[in-house]
Amino acid sequence: MRIVAMLMIVAGHCFGQSGCAAQAVGMNAWVGAFMGSGARIAVNVFLFLGCWFMVDAPFRARRITKLYLEVWCYVAPITLIVVLLGFPVPMKDIVRGIFPFLGKAVWFASAYLALLLFSPWLQKILAWPERSLRLLVIVSFFLTSLWVTVYTFDRTEDQWLDILVWFSLSYVSIGYYKHYLSQRIRFGKWTVLCLAILLYAVLVCTSMTQTGILHKLASAYLADYKTLPNMLCAMGIFYFFQHADLGCNRVINWFAASAFAVYIIHQTPAFIPVIWKQVFQSEAWTASPYSSGYLILVSFVVYAGCACIDHVRNRWLEPKVLNNPLICWVERRIDAVYADALDRRY
């Protein structure tokens, strides 16, 4: 599921950031739209998957330091390398590269770190009686997802408070689903997946062929992860993989382990124009008859290349940094502060 979600995200960025979306015509435009319009659905898939494992996991400062290290070790060096190679980089992106969390250089990582930091208090909410928890999820859903679905022109996605609210609601909702509904709901996984794909196809076709209100609605549903159609598509994919018995495959696990690093590397702000226009020469192929095939190839190459880089980091750099006495001391202090705060009764 991590691989599928990240390939959707890479394809979406490649299609939109390379200029292909603006120049592709005919069949290439359609293939590109189907491949590149699911990035925000994939954001929900990735978020739901992380929440599924987080809701029952005890807080550990090691998860915070690992995430911080992973982001900084990619964003800061890549930004400096791009600057040293002479590519034009706005000062804003240089600062965001050096301080990636403060500048939200990679927004999902910043939001996910925030979710990790206050997840222990959200975990306390999951200890509420089922009826109270269900009421909270329903009310929260009406105030967020249903509102932007019905009145989708009130665009709020990507604002900090919006992201934080949606990540928190996703955490509580996935926790409620895991604890109370996952054993009660029984649908055919292939049926659910096909319905999710059908809904996605309808949204893409509508955004491509219609004008006016229908075009705006379909485009908004694809772009805003809070909307009901977007969430249903993501839940369909999530439900399929939740019930799919794929066994264990070392090759798949090897690539899946680096999914988050793939996102960080190819979305470092200073690197975005370089990777598409310089590395993959997007201006030379976006208007060609084979642009859709090239889009598919580039998406897989980006994923594979970033995964190889990440495994080098995991093998040679991460263990040395995380086992540093100072880092270990900081982690113990954070764990102690959280243990004391969570043990207090207010």
Coordinates of C-alpha atoms in Angstrom, one line a residue:
M1 CA 0.0 0.0 0.0
R2 CA 2.9 2.4 0.7
I3 CA 4.4 1.7 -2.7
V4 CA 1.0 2.2 -4.5
A5 CA 0.3 5.4 -2.6
M6 CA 3.8 6.9 -3.2
L7 CA 3.7 6.0 -6.9
M8 CA 0.4 7.9 -7.2
I9 CA 2.0 10.9 -5.4
V10 CA 5.2 10.8 -7.6
A11 CA 3.0 10.5 -10.8
G12 CA 0.9 13.4 -9.7
H13 CA 3.9 15.6 -9.0
C14 CA 5.5 14.6 -12.3
F15 CA 2.3 15.3 -14.3
G16 CA 1.7 18.7 -12.7
Q17 CA 5.2 20.1 -11.9
S18 CA 6.9 19.0 -15.1
G19 CA 4.4 20.9 -17.3
C20 CA 2.9 17.8 -18.8
A21 CA -0.6 18.7 -17.5
A22 CA -0.5 21.9 -19.5
Q23 CA 0.9 20.6 -22.7
A24 CA -0.4 17.0 -23.1
V25 CA -3.1 16.5 -25.7
G26 CA -5.3 13.6 -26.8
M27 CA -4.6 10.2 -25.4
N28 CA -1.5 11.4 -23.5
A29 CA -3.7 14.0 -21.7
W30 CA -6.1 11.3 -20.6
V31 CA -3.4 8.8 -19.5
G32 CA -1.6 11.6 -17.7
A33 CA -4.8 12.8 -16.0
F34 CA -5.7 9.2 -14.8
M35 CA -2.1 8.7 -13.5
G36 CA -1.6 12.2 -12.1
S37 CA -4.9 13.1 -10.5
G38 CA -4.7 10.7 -7.5
A39 CA -1.9 12.4 -5.5
R40 CA -4.3 13.8 -2.9
I41 CA -6.2 10.6 -2.6
A42 CA -2.8 8.9 -2.0
V43 CA -2.1 11.4 0.8
N44 CA -5.1 10.1 2.6
V45 CA -4.1 6.5 1.9
F46 CA -0.6 7.2 3.4
L47 CA -2.2 9.0 6.4
F48 CA -4.7 6.3 7.1
L49 CA -2.0 3.7 7.0
G50 CA 0.2 5.6 9.4
C51 CA -2.7 6.2 11.8
W52 CA -3.7 2.5 11.7
F53 CA -0.4 1.6 13.3
M54 CA -0.1 4.7 15.5
V55 CA -3.3 4.4 17.4
D56 CA -2.2 1.3 19.4
A57 CA 1.5 2.2 19.6
P58 CA 3.0 3.7 22.8
F59 CA 4.7 7.0 22.4
R60 CA 8.4 6.8 21.7
A61 CA 10.7 9.8 21.2
R62 CA 12.8 7.6 18.8
R63 CA 10.0 8.0 16.2
I64 CA 10.3 11.8 16.5
T65 CA 14.1 11.8 16.1
K66 CA 14.0 9.3 13.2
L67 CA 11.5 11.4 11.3
Y68 CA 13.4 14.7 12.0
L69 CA 16.7 13.1 11.0
E70 CA 15.2 11.6 7.8
V71 CA 13.8 15.0 6.7
W72 CA 16.8 17.1 7.6
C73 CA 19.3 14.7 6.1
Y74 CA 17.7 15.0 2.7
V75 CA 16.2 18.5 2.5
A76 CA 19.2 20.4 3.8
P77 CA 22.0 18.7 1.8
I78 CA 19.9 18.6 -1.4
T79 CA 19.2 22.3 -1.1
L80 CA 22.9 23.1 -0.6
I81 CA 24.0 20.9 -3.5
V82 CA 21.4 22.6 -5.8
V83 CA 22.7 26.0 -4.8
L84 CA 26.4 25.0 -5.2
L85 CA 25.7 23.6 -8.6
G86 CA 24.5 27.1 -9.7
F87 CA 20.8 26.5 -10.1
P88 CA 18.7 29.5 -9.3
V89 CA 17.0 29.0 -5.9
P90 CA 14.8 31.6 -4.2
M91 CA 16.1 32.6 -0.8
K92 CA 12.8 31.4 0.7
D93 CA 13.5 27.9 -0.5
I94 CA 17.1 28.0 0.8
V95 CA 15.9 29.0 4.3
R96 CA 13.1 26.3 4.1
G97 CA 15.8 23.8 3.1
I98 CA 18.0 24.6 6.1
F99 CA 15.1 24.6 8.5
P100 CA 12.7 22.2 6.8
F101 CA 10.2 21.8 9.6
L102 CA 9.9 25.5 10.4
G103 CA 9.4 26.3 6.8
K104 CA 7.2 23.3 5.9
A105 CA 9.6 22.4 3.1
V106 CA 7.8 19.1 2.9
W107 CA 4.4 19.8 4.3
F108 CA 3.2 16.2 5.0
A109 CA 6.3 15.5 7.1
S110 CA 5.8 18.6 9.2
A111 CA 2.1 17.8 9.8
Y112 CA 2.9 14.1 10.5
L113 CA 5.5 15.2 13.1
A114 CA 2.9 17.3 14.8
L115 CA 0.5 14.4 14.8
L116 CA 3.2 12.2 16.4
L117 CA 3.8 14.8 19.1
F118 CA 0.2 15.0 20.4
S119 CA -0.9 11.5 19.4
P120 CA -0.8 10.4 23.1
W121 CA -3.6 12.8 23.9
L122 CA -5.6 11.7 20.9
Q123 CA -5.0 8.1 22.1
K124 CA -6.8 9.1 25.3
I125 CA -9.8 10.1 23.3
L126 CA -9.9 6.6 21.8
A127 CA -10.4 5.3 25.3
W128 CA -13.8 7.0 25.5
P129 CA -16.9 4.8 25.5
E130 CA -17.8 3.7 22.0
R131 CA -21.0 5.8 21.9
S132 CA -19.2 9.0 22.8
L133 CA -16.4 8.3 20.4
R134 CA -18.8 7.6 17.6
L135 CA -20.6 10.8 18.3
L136 CA -17.4 12.7 18.2
V137 CA -16.4 11.2 14.8
I138 CA -19.8 12.0 13.3
V139 CA -19.9 15.6 14.5
S140 CA -16.3 16.1 13.4
F141 CA -17.1 14.6 10.0
F142 CA -20.1 17.0 9.5
L143 CA -18.0 20.0 10.5
T144 CA -15.1 19.2 8.1
S145 CA -15.6 16.6 5.4
L146 CA -19.3 17.1 4.7
W147 CA -19.0 20.9 4.7
V148 CA -16.2 21.1 2.1
T149 CA -18.0 18.5 0.0
V150 CA -21.2 20.4 -0.1
Y151 CA -19.6 23.8 -0.3
T152 CA -16.3 23.0 -1.9
F153 CA -15.6 26.5 -3.0
D154 CA -14.6 27.5 0.5
R155 CA -11.1 26.2 -0.2
T156 CA -9.0 25.7 2.9
E157 CA -6.7 22.8 2.0
D158 CA -3.0 23.2 2.8
Q159 CA -3.5 25.8 5.5
W160 CA -1.8 24.8 8.7
L161 CA -4.9 24.6 11.0
D162 CA -6.8 22.8 8.2
I163 CA -4.0 20.1 7.9
L164 CA -3.7 19.7 11.7
V165 CA -7.5 19.3 12.1
W166 CA -7.8 16.7 9.3
F167 CA -4.8 14.7 10.6
S168 CA -6.3 14.6 14.1
L169 CA -9.7 13.6 12.8
S170 CA -8.2 10.9 10.6
Y171 CA -6.3 9.5 13.6
V172 CA -9.5 9.3 15.8
S173 CA -11.6 8.0 12.9
I174 CA -9.1 5.3 11.9
G175 CA -8.8 4.4 15.6
Y176 CA -12.6 4.1 15.9
Y177 CA -12.7 2.0 12.7
K178 CA -9.9 -0.3 13.9
H179 CA -11.3 -0.9 17.4
Y180 CA -15.0 -1.2 16.7
L181 CA -15.8 -1.5 13.0
S182 CA -13.0 -3.4 11.2
Q183 CA -14.3 -6.8 12.6
R184 CA -18.0 -6.0 11.9
I185 CA -17.8 -4.6 8.3
R186 CA -17.6 -7.4 5.7
F187 CA -17.6 -6.4 2.1
G188 CA -15.8 -8.0 -0.8
K189 CA -12.4 -6.4 -1.0
W190 CA -12.4 -6.5 -4.8
T191 CA -15.8 -5.0 -5.0
V192 CA -14.7 -2.1 -2.7
L193 CA -11.6 -1.6 -4.7
C194 CA -13.5 -1.5 -8.0
L195 CA -16.0 0.9 -6.7
A196 CA -13.2 3.2 -5.5
I197 CA -11.5 3.0 -8.9
L198 CA -14.9 3.7 -10.6
L199 CA -15.5 6.8 -8.4
Y200 CA -12.0 8.0 -9.2
A201 CA -12.6 7.5 -13.0
V202 CA -15.8 9.4 -12.8
L203 CA -14.1 12.3 -11.1
V204 CA -11.2 12.4 -13.6
C205 CA -13.5 12.2 -16.6
T206 CA -15.7 14.9 -15.2
S207 CA -12.8 17.2 -14.6
M208 CA -11.5 16.5 -18.1
T209 CA -14.7 16.8 -20.1
Q210 CA -17.1 19.1 -18.3
T211 CA -17.0 22.9 -17.7
G212 CA -18.5 25.2 -15.2
I213 CA -19.8 23.8 -11.9
L214 CA -19.2 20.1 -12.6
H215 CA -15.6 20.7 -13.6
K216 CA -15.0 22.8 -10.5
L217 CA -16.6 20.2 -8.2
A218 CA -14.7 17.2 -9.7
S219 CA -11.4 19.1 -9.6
A220 CA -12.0 20.2 -6.0
Y221 CA -12.8 16.7 -4.9
L222 CA -9.6 15.4 -6.4
A223 CA -7.5 18.2 -4.9
D224 CA -9.0 18.4 -1.4
Y225 CA -8.3 15.4 0.8
K226 CA -11.1 16.3 3.2
T227 CA -13.9 15.9 0.7
L228 CA -16.2 12.8 0.8
P229 CA -15.4 11.5 -2.7
N230 CA -11.6 11.8 -2.0
M231 CA -12.0 10.1 1.3
L232 CA -14.1 7.2 -0.1
C233 CA -11.5 6.6 -2.9
A234 CA -8.8 6.4 -0.3
M235 CA -10.8 4.2 2.1
G236 CA -11.5 1.8 -0.8
I237 CA -7.8 1.4 -1.4
F238 CA -7.1 1.1 2.3
Y239 CA -9.9 -1.5 2.8
F240 CA -8.6 -3.6 -0.1
F241 CA -5.1 -3.8 1.3
Q242 CA -6.3 -4.3 4.9
H243 CA -8.1 -7.5 3.8
A244 CA -5.6 -8.6 1.2
D245 CA -3.4 -11.5 2.2
L246 CA -0.2 -10.8 0.3
G247 CA 2.2 -12.8 2.5
C248 CA 5.7 -11.5 3.0
N249 CA 8.0 -10.6 0.1
R250 CA 11.5 -9.2 0.9
V251 CA 11.7 -7.2 -2.4
I252 CA 8.4 -5.5 -1.8
N253 CA 9.3 -4.7 1.8
W254 CA 12.6 -3.3 0.6
F255 CA 11.0 -0.8 -1.7
A256 CA 8.1 -0.1 0.7
A257 CA 10.5 0.8 3.6
S258 CA 11.7 3.8 1.6
A259 CA 8.3 5.2 0.5
F260 CA 8.5 8.2 2.8
A261 CA 12.1 9.0 1.7
V262 CA 10.9 9.0 -1.9
Y263 CA 8.5 11.8 -1.0
I264 CA 11.0 13.9 0.9
I265 CA 13.7 13.7 -1.8
H266 CA 11.7 14.5 -4.9
Q267 CA 9.7 17.2 -3.1
T268 CA 12.5 19.2 -1.6
P269 CA 11.5 22.7 -2.8
A270 CA 14.9 23.7 -4.3
F271 CA 15.1 20.3 -6.1
I272 CA 11.6 20.3 -7.7
P273 CA 12.4 22.3 -10.9
V274 CA 15.8 20.6 -11.2
I275 CA 14.5 17.0 -11.0
W276 CA 11.9 17.5 -13.7
K277 CA 13.5 20.1 -16.0
Q278 CA 17.2 19.2 -15.7
V279 CA 17.4 15.6 -14.7
F280 CA 14.5 14.2 -16.7
Q281 CA 14.4 17.0 -19.4
S282 CA 10.6 17.5 -19.1
E283 CA 10.5 20.3 -21.6
A284 CA 11.8 17.9 -24.3
W285 CA 9.1 15.2 -23.8
T286 CA 6.0 16.8 -22.4
A287 CA 4.7 17.7 -25.8
S288 CA 5.8 14.5 -27.5
P289 CA 3.5 11.6 -28.7
Y290 CA 5.1 9.4 -26.0
S291 CA 4.7 11.7 -23.0
S292 CA 2.4 9.3 -21.2
G293 CA 4.8 6.4 -21.5
Y294 CA 7.6 8.7 -20.3
L295 CA 5.5 9.8 -17.4
I296 CA 5.1 6.1 -16.3
L297 CA 8.8 5.4 -16.7
V298 CA 9.9 8.5 -14.8
S299 CA 7.6 7.7 -11.9
F300 CA 9.1 4.3 -11.4
V301 CA 12.7 5.6 -11.9
V302 CA 12.2 8.3 -9.3
Y303 CA 10.8 5.8 -6.8
A304 CA 13.6 3.2 -7.4
G305 CA 16.4 5.8 -7.4
C306 CA 15.2 7.5 -4.2
A307 CA 14.8 4.1 -2.6
C308 CA 18.4 3.2 -3.3
I309 CA 19.6 6.5 -1.8
D310 CA 17.5 5.9 1.3
H311 CA 18.9 2.4 1.9
V312 CA 22.4 3.8 1.8
R313 CA 21.4 6.4 4.4
N314 CA 19.7 3.7 6.6
R315 CA 22.8 1.5 6.5
W316 CA 25.6 4.0 7.0
L317 CA 24.3 7.2 8.5
E318 CA 21.1 6.7 10.6
P319 CA 22.5 4.1 13.1
K320 CA 25.5 6.3 13.9
V321 CA 23.4 9.4 14.5
L322 CA 20.6 7.7 16.4
N323 CA 23.0 5.9 18.7
N324 CA 24.9 9.1 19.5
P325 CA 24.9 9.6 23.3
L326 CA 23.5 13.1 23.0
I327 CA 20.6 11.9 20.8
C328 CA 19.8 9.1 23.2
W329 CA 19.8 11.4 26.2
V330 CA 17.4 13.8 24.5
E331 CA 15.1 10.9 23.6
R332 CA 15.1 9.7 27.3
R333 CA 14.3 13.3 28.4
I334 CA 11.4 13.5 26.0
D335 CA 10.0 10.1 27.0
A336 CA 10.2 11.1 30.6
V337 CA 8.4 14.4 30.0
Y338 CA 5.6 12.7 28.1
A339 CA 5.3 9.9 30.7
D340 CA 5.0 12.5 33.5
A341 CA 2.4 14.6 31.5
L342 CA 0.3 11.6 30.5
D343 CA 0.3 10.3 34.1
R344 CA -1.2 13.5 35.5
R345 CA -4.9 13.6 36.2
Y346 CA -6.6 16.8 35.4

